[in-house]
Coordinates of C-alpha atoms in Angstrom, one line a residue:
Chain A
X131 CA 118.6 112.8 145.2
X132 CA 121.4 113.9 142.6
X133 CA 120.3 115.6 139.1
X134 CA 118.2 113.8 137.0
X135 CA 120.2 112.5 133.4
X136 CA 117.5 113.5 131.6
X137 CA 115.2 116.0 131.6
X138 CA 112.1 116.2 129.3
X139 CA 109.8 119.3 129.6
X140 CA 106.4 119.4 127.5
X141 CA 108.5 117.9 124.5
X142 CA 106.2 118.5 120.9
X143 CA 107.7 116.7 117.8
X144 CA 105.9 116.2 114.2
X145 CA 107.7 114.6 111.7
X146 CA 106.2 114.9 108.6
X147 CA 103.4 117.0 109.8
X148 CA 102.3 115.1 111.8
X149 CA 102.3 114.6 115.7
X150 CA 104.3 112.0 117.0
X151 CA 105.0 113.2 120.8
X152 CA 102.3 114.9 121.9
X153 CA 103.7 117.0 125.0
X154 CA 106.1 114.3 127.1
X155 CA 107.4 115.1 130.7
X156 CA 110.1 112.8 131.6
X157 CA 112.6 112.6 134.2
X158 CA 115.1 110.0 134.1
X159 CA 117.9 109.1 137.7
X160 CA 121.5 108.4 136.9
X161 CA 122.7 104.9 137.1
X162 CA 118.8 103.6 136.2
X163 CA 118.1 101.0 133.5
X164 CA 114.5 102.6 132.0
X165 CA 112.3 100.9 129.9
X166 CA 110.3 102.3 126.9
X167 CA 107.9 100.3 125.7
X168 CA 105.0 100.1 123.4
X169 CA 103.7 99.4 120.0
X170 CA 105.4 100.2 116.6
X171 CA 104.3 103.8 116.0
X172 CA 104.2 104.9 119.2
X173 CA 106.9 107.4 118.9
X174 CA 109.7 105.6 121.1
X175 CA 112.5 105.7 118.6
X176 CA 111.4 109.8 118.4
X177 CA 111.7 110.4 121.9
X178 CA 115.2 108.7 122.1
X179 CA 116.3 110.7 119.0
X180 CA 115.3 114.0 121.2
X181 CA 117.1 112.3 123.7
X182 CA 120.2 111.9 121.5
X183 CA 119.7 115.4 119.7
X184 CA 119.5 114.2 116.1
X185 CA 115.7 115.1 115.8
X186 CA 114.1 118.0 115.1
X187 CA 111.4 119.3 117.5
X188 CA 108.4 121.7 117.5
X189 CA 108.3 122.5 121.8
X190 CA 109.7 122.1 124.7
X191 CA 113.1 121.2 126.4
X192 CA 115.1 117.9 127.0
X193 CA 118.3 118.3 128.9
X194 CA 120.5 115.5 128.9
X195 CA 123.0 115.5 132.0
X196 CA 122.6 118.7 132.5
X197 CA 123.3 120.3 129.1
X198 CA 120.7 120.8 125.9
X199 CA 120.6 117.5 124.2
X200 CA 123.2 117.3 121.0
X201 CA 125.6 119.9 122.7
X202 CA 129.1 119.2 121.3
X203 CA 129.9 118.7 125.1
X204 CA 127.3 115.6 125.5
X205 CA 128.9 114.0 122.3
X206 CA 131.7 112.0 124.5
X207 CA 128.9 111.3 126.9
X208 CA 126.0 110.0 124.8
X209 CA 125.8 107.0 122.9
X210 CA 123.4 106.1 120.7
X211 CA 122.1 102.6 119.1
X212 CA 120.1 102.7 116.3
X213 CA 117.6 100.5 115.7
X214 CA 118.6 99.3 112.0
X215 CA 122.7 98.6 111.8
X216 CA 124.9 101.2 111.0
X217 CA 127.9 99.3 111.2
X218 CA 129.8 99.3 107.7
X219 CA 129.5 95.9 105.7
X220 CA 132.8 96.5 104.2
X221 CA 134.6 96.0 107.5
X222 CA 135.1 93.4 109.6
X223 CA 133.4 93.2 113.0
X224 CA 137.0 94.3 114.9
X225 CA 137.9 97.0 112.3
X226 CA 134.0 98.4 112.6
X227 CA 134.1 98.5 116.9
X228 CA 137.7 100.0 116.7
X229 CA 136.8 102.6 113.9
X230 CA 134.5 103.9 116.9
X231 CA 136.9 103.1 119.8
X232 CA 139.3 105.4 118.2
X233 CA 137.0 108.4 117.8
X234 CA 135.8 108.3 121.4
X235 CA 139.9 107.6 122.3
X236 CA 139.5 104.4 123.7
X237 CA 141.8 101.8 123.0
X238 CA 142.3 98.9 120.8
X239 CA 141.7 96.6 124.6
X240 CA 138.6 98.0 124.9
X241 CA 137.2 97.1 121.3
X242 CA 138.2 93.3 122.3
X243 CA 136.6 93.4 125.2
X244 CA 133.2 95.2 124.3
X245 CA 133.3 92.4 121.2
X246 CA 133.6 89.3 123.7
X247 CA 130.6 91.3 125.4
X248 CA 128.3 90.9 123.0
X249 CA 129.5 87.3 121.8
X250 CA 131.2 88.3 118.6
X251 CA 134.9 87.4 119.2
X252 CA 134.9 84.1 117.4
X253 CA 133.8 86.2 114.1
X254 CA 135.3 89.5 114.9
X255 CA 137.4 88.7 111.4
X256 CA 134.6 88.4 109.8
X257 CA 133.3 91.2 107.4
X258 CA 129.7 92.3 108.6
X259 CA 127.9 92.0 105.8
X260 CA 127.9 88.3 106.0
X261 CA 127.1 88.2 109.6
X262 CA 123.1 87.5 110.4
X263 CA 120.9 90.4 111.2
X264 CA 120.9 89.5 114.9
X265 CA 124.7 89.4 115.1
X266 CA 125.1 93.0 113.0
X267 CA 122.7 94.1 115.5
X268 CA 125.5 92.9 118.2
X269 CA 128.4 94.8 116.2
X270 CA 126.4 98.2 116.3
X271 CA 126.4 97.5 119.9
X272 CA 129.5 97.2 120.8
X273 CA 130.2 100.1 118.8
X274 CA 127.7 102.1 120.7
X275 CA 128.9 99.8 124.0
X276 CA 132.8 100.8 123.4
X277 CA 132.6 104.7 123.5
X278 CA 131.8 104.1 128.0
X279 CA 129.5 107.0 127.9
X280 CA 127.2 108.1 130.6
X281 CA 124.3 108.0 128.8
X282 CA 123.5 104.9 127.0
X283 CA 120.5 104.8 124.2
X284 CA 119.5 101.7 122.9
X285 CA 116.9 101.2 120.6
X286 CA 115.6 97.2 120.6
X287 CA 119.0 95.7 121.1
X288 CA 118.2 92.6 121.4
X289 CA 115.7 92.1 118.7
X290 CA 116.3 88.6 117.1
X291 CA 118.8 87.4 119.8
X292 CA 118.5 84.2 121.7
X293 CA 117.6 83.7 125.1
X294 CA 120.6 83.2 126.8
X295 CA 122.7 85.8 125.1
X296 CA 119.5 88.4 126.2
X297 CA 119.9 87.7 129.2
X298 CA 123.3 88.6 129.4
X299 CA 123.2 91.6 128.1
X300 CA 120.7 92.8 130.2
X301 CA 122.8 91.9 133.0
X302 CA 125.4 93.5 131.7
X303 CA 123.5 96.9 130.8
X304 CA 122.4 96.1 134.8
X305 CA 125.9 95.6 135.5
X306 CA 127.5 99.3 133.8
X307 CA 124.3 101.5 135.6
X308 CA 125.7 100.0 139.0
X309 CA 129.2 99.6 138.5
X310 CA 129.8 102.5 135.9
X311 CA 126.8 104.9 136.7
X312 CA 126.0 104.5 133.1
X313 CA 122.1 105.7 132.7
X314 CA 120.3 103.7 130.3
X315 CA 117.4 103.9 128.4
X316 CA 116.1 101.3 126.6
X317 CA 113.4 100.5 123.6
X318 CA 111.8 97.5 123.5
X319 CA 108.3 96.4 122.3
X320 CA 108.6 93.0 124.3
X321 CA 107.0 93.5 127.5
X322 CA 108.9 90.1 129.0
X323 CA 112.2 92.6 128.5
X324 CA 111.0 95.4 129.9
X325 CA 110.4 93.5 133.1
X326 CA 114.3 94.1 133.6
X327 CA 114.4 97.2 133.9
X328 CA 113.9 99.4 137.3
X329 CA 111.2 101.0 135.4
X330 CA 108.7 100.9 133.0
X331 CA 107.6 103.6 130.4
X332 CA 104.5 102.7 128.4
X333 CA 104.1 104.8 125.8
X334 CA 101.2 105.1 123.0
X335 CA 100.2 108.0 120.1
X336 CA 102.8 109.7 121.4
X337 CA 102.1 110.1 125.4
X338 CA 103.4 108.4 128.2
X339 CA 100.4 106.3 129.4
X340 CA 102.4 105.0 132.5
X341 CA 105.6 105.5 133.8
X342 CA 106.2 102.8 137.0
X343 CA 108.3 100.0 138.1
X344 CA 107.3 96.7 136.7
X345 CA 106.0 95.4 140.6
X346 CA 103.7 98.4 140.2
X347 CA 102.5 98.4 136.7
X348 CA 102.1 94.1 137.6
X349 CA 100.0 95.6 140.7
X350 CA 98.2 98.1 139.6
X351 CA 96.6 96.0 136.7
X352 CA 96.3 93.7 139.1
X353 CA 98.2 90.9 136.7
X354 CA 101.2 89.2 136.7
X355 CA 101.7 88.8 133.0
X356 CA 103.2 92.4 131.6
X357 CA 101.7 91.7 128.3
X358 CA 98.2 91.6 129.8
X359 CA 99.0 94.5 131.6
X360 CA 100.1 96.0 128.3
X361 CA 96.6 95.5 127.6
X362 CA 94.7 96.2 130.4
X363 CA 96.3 99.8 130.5
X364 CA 96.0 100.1 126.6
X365 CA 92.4 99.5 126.9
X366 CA 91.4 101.5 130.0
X367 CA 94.1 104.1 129.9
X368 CA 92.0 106.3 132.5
X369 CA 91.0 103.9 135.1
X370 CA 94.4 103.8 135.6
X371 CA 96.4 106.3 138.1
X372 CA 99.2 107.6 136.7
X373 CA 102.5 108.3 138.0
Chain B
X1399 CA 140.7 121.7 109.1
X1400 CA 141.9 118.3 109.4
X1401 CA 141.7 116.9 112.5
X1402 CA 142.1 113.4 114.0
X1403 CA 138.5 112.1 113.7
X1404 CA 138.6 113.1 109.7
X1405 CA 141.7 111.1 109.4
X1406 CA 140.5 108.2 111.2
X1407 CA 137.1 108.7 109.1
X1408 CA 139.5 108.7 105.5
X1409 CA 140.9 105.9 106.7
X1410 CA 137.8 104.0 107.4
X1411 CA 136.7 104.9 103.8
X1412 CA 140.0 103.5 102.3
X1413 CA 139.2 100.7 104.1
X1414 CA 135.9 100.1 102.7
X1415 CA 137.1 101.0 99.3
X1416 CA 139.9 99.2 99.7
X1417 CA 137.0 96.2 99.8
X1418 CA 135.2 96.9 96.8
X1419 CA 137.4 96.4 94.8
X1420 CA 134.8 96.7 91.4
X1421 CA 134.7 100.3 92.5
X1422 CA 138.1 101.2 93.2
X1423 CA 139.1 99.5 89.9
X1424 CA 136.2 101.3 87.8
X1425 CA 137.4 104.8 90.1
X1426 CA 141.2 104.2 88.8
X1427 CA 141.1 103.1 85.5
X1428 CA 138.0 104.6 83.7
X1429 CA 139.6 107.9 82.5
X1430 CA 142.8 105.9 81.1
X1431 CA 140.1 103.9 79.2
X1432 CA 138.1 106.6 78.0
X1433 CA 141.9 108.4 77.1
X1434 CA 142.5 105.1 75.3
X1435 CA 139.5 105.2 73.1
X1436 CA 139.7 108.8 72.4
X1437 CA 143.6 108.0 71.3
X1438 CA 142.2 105.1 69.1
X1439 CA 139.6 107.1 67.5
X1440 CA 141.3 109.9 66.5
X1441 CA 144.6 108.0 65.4
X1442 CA 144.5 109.7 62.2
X1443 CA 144.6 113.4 63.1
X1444 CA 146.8 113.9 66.1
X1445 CA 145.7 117.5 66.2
X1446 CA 142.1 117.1 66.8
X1447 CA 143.9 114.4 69.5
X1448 CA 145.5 117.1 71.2
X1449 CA 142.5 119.4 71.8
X1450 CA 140.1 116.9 72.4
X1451 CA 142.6 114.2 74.5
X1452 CA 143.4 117.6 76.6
X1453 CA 139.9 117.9 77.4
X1454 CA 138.9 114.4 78.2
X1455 CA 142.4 114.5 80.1
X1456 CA 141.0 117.4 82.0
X1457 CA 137.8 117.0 82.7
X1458 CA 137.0 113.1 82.6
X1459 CA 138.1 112.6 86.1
X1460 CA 135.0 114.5 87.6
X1461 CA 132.7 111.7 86.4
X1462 CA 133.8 108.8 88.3
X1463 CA 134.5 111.5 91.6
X1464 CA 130.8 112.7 91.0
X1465 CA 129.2 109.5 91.0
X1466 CA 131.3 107.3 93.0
X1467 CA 131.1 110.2 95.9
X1468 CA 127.5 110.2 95.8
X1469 CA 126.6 107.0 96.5
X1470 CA 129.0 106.5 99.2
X1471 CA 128.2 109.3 100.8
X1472 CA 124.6 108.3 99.9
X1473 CA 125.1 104.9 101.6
X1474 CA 126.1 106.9 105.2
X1475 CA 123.4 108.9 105.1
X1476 CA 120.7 106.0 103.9
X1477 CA 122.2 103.7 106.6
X1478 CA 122.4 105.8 109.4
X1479 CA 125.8 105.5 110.2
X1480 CA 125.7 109.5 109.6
X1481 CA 123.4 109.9 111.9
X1482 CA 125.2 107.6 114.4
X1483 CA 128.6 109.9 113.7
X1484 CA 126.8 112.8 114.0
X1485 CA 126.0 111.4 117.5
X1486 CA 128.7 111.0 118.4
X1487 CA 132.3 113.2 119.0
X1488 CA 132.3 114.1 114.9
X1489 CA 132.0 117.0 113.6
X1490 CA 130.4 117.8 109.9
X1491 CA 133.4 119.3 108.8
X1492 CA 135.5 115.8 109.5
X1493 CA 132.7 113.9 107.6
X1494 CA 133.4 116.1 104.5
X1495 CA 137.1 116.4 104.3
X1496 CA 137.6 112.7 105.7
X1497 CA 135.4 111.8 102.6
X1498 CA 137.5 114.2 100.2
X1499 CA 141.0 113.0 101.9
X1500 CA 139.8 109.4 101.2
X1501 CA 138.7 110.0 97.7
X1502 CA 141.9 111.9 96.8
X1503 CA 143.8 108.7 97.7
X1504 CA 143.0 107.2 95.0
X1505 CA 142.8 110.2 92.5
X1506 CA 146.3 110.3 92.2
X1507 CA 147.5 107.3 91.3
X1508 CA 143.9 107.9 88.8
X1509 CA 145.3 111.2 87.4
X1510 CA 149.3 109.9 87.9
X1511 CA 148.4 106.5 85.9
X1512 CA 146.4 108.9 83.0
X1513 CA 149.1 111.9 82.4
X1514 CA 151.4 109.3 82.2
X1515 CA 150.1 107.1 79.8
X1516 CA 148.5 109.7 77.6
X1517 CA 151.8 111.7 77.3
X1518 CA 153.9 108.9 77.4
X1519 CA 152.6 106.2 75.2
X1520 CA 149.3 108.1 73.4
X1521 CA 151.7 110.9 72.1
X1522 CA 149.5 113.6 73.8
X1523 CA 150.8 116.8 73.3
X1524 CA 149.6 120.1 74.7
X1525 CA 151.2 123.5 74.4
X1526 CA 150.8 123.7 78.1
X1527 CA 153.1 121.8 80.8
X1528 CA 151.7 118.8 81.9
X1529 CA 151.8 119.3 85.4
X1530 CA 149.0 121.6 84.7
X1531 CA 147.2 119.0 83.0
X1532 CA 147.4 117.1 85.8
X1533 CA 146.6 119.4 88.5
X1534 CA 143.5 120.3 86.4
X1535 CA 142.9 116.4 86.2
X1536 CA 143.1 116.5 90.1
X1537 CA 141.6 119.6 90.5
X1538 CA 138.2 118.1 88.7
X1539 CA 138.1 114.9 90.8
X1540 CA 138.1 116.7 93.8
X1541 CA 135.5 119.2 92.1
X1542 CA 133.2 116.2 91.3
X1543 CA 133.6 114.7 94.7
X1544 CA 132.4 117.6 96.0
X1545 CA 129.3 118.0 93.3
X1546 CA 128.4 114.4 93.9
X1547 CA 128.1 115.0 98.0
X1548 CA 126.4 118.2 96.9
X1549 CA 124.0 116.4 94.9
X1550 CA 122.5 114.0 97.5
X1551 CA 120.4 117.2 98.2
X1552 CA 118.0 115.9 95.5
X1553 CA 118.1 112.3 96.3
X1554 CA 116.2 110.9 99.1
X1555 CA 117.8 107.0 98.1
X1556 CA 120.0 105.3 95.8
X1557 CA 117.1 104.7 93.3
X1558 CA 116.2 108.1 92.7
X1559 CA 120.3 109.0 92.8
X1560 CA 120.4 106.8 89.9
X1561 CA 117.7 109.1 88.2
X1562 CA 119.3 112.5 89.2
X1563 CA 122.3 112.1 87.8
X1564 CA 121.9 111.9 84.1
X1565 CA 119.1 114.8 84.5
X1566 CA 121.8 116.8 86.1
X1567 CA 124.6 115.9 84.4
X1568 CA 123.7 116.6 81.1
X1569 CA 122.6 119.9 81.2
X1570 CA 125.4 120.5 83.1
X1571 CA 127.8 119.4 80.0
X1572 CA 125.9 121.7 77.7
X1573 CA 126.1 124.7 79.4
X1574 CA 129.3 124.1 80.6
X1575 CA 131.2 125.4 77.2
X1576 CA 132.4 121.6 76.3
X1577 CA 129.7 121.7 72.9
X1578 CA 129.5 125.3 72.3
X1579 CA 132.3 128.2 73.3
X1580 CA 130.8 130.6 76.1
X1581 CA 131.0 133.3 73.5
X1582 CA 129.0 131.4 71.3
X1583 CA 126.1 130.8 73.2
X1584 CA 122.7 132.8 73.6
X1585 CA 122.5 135.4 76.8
X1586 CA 120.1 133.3 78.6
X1587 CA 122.6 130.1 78.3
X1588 CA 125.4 132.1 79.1
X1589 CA 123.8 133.3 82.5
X1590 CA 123.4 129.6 83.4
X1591 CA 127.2 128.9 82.2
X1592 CA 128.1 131.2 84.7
X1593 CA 126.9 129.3 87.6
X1594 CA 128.2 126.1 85.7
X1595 CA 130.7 124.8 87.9
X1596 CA 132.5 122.8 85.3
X1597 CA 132.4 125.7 83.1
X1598 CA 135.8 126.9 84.7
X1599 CA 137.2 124.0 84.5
X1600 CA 137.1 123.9 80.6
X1601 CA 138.0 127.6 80.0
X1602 CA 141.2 126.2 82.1
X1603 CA 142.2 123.3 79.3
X1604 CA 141.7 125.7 76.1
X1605 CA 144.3 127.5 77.8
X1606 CA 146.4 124.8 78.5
X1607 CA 146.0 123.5 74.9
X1608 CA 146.6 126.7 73.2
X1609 CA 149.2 128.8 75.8
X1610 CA 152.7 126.7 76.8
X1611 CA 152.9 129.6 79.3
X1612 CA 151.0 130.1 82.5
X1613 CA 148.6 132.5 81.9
X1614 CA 146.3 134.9 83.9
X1615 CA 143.1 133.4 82.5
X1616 CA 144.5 129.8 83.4
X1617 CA 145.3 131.2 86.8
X1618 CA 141.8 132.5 87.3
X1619 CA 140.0 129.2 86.1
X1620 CA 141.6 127.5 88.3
X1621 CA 141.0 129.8 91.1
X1622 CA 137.7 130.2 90.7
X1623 CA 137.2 126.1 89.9
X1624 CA 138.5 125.7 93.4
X1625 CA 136.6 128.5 94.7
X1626 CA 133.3 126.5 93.7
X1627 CA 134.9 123.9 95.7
X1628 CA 134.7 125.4 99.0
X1629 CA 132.0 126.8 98.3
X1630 CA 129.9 123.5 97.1
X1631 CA 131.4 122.4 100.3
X1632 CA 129.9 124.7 102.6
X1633 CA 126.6 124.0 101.4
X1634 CA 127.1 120.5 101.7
X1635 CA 127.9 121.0 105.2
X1636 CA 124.8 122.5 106.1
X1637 CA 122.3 120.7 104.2
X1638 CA 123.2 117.1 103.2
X1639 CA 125.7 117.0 106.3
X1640 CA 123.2 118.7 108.9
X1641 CA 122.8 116.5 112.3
X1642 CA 119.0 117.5 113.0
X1643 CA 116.8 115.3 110.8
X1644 CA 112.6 116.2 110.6

């Protein structure tokens, strides 16, 4: 088994004096698509910041790919989506992904091709401020999509998109962790989603409550739906065993 | 100091300038307006149009580079997208001077387009040479740039910018020697002059306006006007700039 691409150790973060993660271990393969998953509030969002190395924290350790998370070193290697755009309304959707192409030196190539990833090309002229929520969510992906890191954080990508185009974007985050090695770890608070992934982290107030596959987390609760095992593990967090 | 990813950044803010067009046009033209007014004002007594025209001349430019600045750098920071820099291969540094490089752009043709006018068709005249005048002119954008990145430190949004900046501002103005000569003023006003940033910037016009000579006291204005500049800079770096957010 190779060295894990993330590393979280007894991780403690308040934000405004108060507790958000309250003492996460976390171990994450390369070349793994990983769920994280639970209600707003949870603390998801703050545990891929530590990830990512933009948040402040009061414990612990989280090593990303080896090195202390936010080292200059990781800044080629990680990419981060937000979960509100950041993509500059100003622009247009091309000059937006190829602003970022051209700090992480890639070419202008791979800013069409990341842009016909995520369904944009036919308004790739288009400045994003008049694009639709869902499709300046899209822009700030391939911006995050274009920089071929190692380490891909996403946080709810695919809030507000339809079906189809969810789907293919989750094969394609499916297709860079096999292909590419790319690890991913992805936010979500729809359960249906999660059930892509090759595992499941449930999180609540700040704690993993379980951290499985999706077959397991469907056994163990012994359902098939993973909202009801949402549920079921929400409401008897202890009769669960946890991995 | 300036490295590729700053460039690329100044680019992108040209770009997005280049956009909002309102802003750019407001950005460019607003001293030349306010040069105009003074000129129509004070039609009858060219002399007090000389000292006064000098010193809007000067020192208008910092206005438009303080608040135009602010909110965009405002915007980055509100929006994420400094975060999502940060992130990523960028450094601080190339947020700060790609900002500055971008916003000097158009602060030439500002201060080119308001020497020109004022000397050429206002009848300025100053005992000083105006290349001076307009090196001060630049000098004061880039100072107010700089102040108006500084001063996101008390803003936590675009609302409550819109409140700091008058409270700031005017102070500022009064302390800064523009009202009431630095020798004038009571010790406890002059200690706050001192730490006036802009304060420099005026004791730089009276000697433009009185001295056609470059003098030592012009020379160490300016100095120290751009020695406020690095170091508002600095502190912008570490505190509005940082990368580690509570």
């Amino acid at each position: 088994m190779s060295e894990s691409a993330v590393r979280i150790r007894d991780l403690v973060v308040y934000r405004g004096g108060a507790l958000v993660l309250d003492g996460i271990d976390l171990d994450v393969a390369p070349g793994t698509v990983t769920g994280l998953v639970g209600p707003s509030g949870s603390g998801k969002t703050t545990l891929l910041r530590c990830v990512v190395g933009v948040q402040k924290i009061k414990s612990g350790r989280v090593t990303v790919l080896g090195r202390p998370a936010g080292t200059a070193a990781l800044r080629h290697e990680v990419s981060y989506l937000t979960q509100s755009p950041t993509v500059y309304g100003d622009l247009t959707v091309e000059e937006n992904v190829r602003h970022f192409a051209a700090l992480y030196r890639r070419s202008k190539r791979d800013a069409a091709i990341v842009i016909e990833r995520v369904g944009l090309s036919p308004k790739s002229r288009q400045l994003v401020r008049k694009l639709s929520g869902g499709q300046q969510t899209r822009a700030n992906l391939a911006c995050a999509l274009v920089a071929a890191p190692r380490m891909l954080v996403l946080d709810e990508p695919t809030v507000g998109q339809d079906p189809l185009l969810r789907r293919e974007l989750w094969t394609h985050f499916h297709n860079i962790a096999r292909a590419e090695g790319t690890t991913i770890v992805v936010s979500s608070h729809v359960m249906d989603e999660a059930a892509r992934c090759d595992r499941i982290l449930l999180m609540r107030t700040g704690k993993i409550i379980a951290d499985d596959t999706p077959e397991m987390i469907r056994k163990e609760t012994q359902t098939d739906d993973l909202d009801e095992a949402f549920l079921r593990l929400i409401e008897a967090p202890v009769a669960v065993p946890q991995v | 100091m300036i490295s590729r990813n700053c460039l690329l950044i100044a680019n992108r803010v040209l770009r997005e300038l280049r956009r909002d067009y309102r802003t750019l046009f407001l950005f460019t033209m607003s001293p030349l307006f306010v040069m105009i007014l003074v000129a129509g004002m004070l039609v009858e007594t060219p002399r007090t149009f000389d000292r006064s025209g000098l010193l809007v001349m000067g020192l208008f430019p910092t206005a438009p580079g303080f608040l135009f600045a602010a909110f965009a750098i405002q915007r980055e920071r509100y929006r994420g997208s400094l975060e999502f820099l940060l992130s990523g291969p960028v450094t601080r540094l190339d947020v700060l001077v790609g900002y500055l490089l971008a916003f000097s752009v158009p602060a030439v043709a500002q201060v080119a387009l308001t020497v020109s006018v004022s000397y050429g068709l206002l009848g300025l005249d100053s005992a000083g040479p105006w290349w001076a005048a307009a090196l001060l002119a630049m000098l004061a954008c880039v100072l107010g740039v700089v102040l108006g990145m500084f001063a996101i430190n008390l803003a936590h949004n675009e609302l409550q910018l819109t409140k700091v900046l008058p409270t700031v501002a005017l102070p500022h103005l009064m302390v800064s020697g523009l009202f009431l000569p630095y020798e004038d003023m009571p010790g406890w006003m002059q200690a706050a002059a001192t730490i006036a940033p802009w304060r420099y910037a005026v004791g730089a016009v009276s000697e433009l306006h009185l001295h056609s000579s470059v003098t030592s006291e012009l020379v160490l204005n300016l100095s120290v006007t751009v020695g406020i500049v690095f170091a508002l800079s600095a502190v912008t770096v570490g505190t509005v700039l940082r990368r580690r957010t509570a």
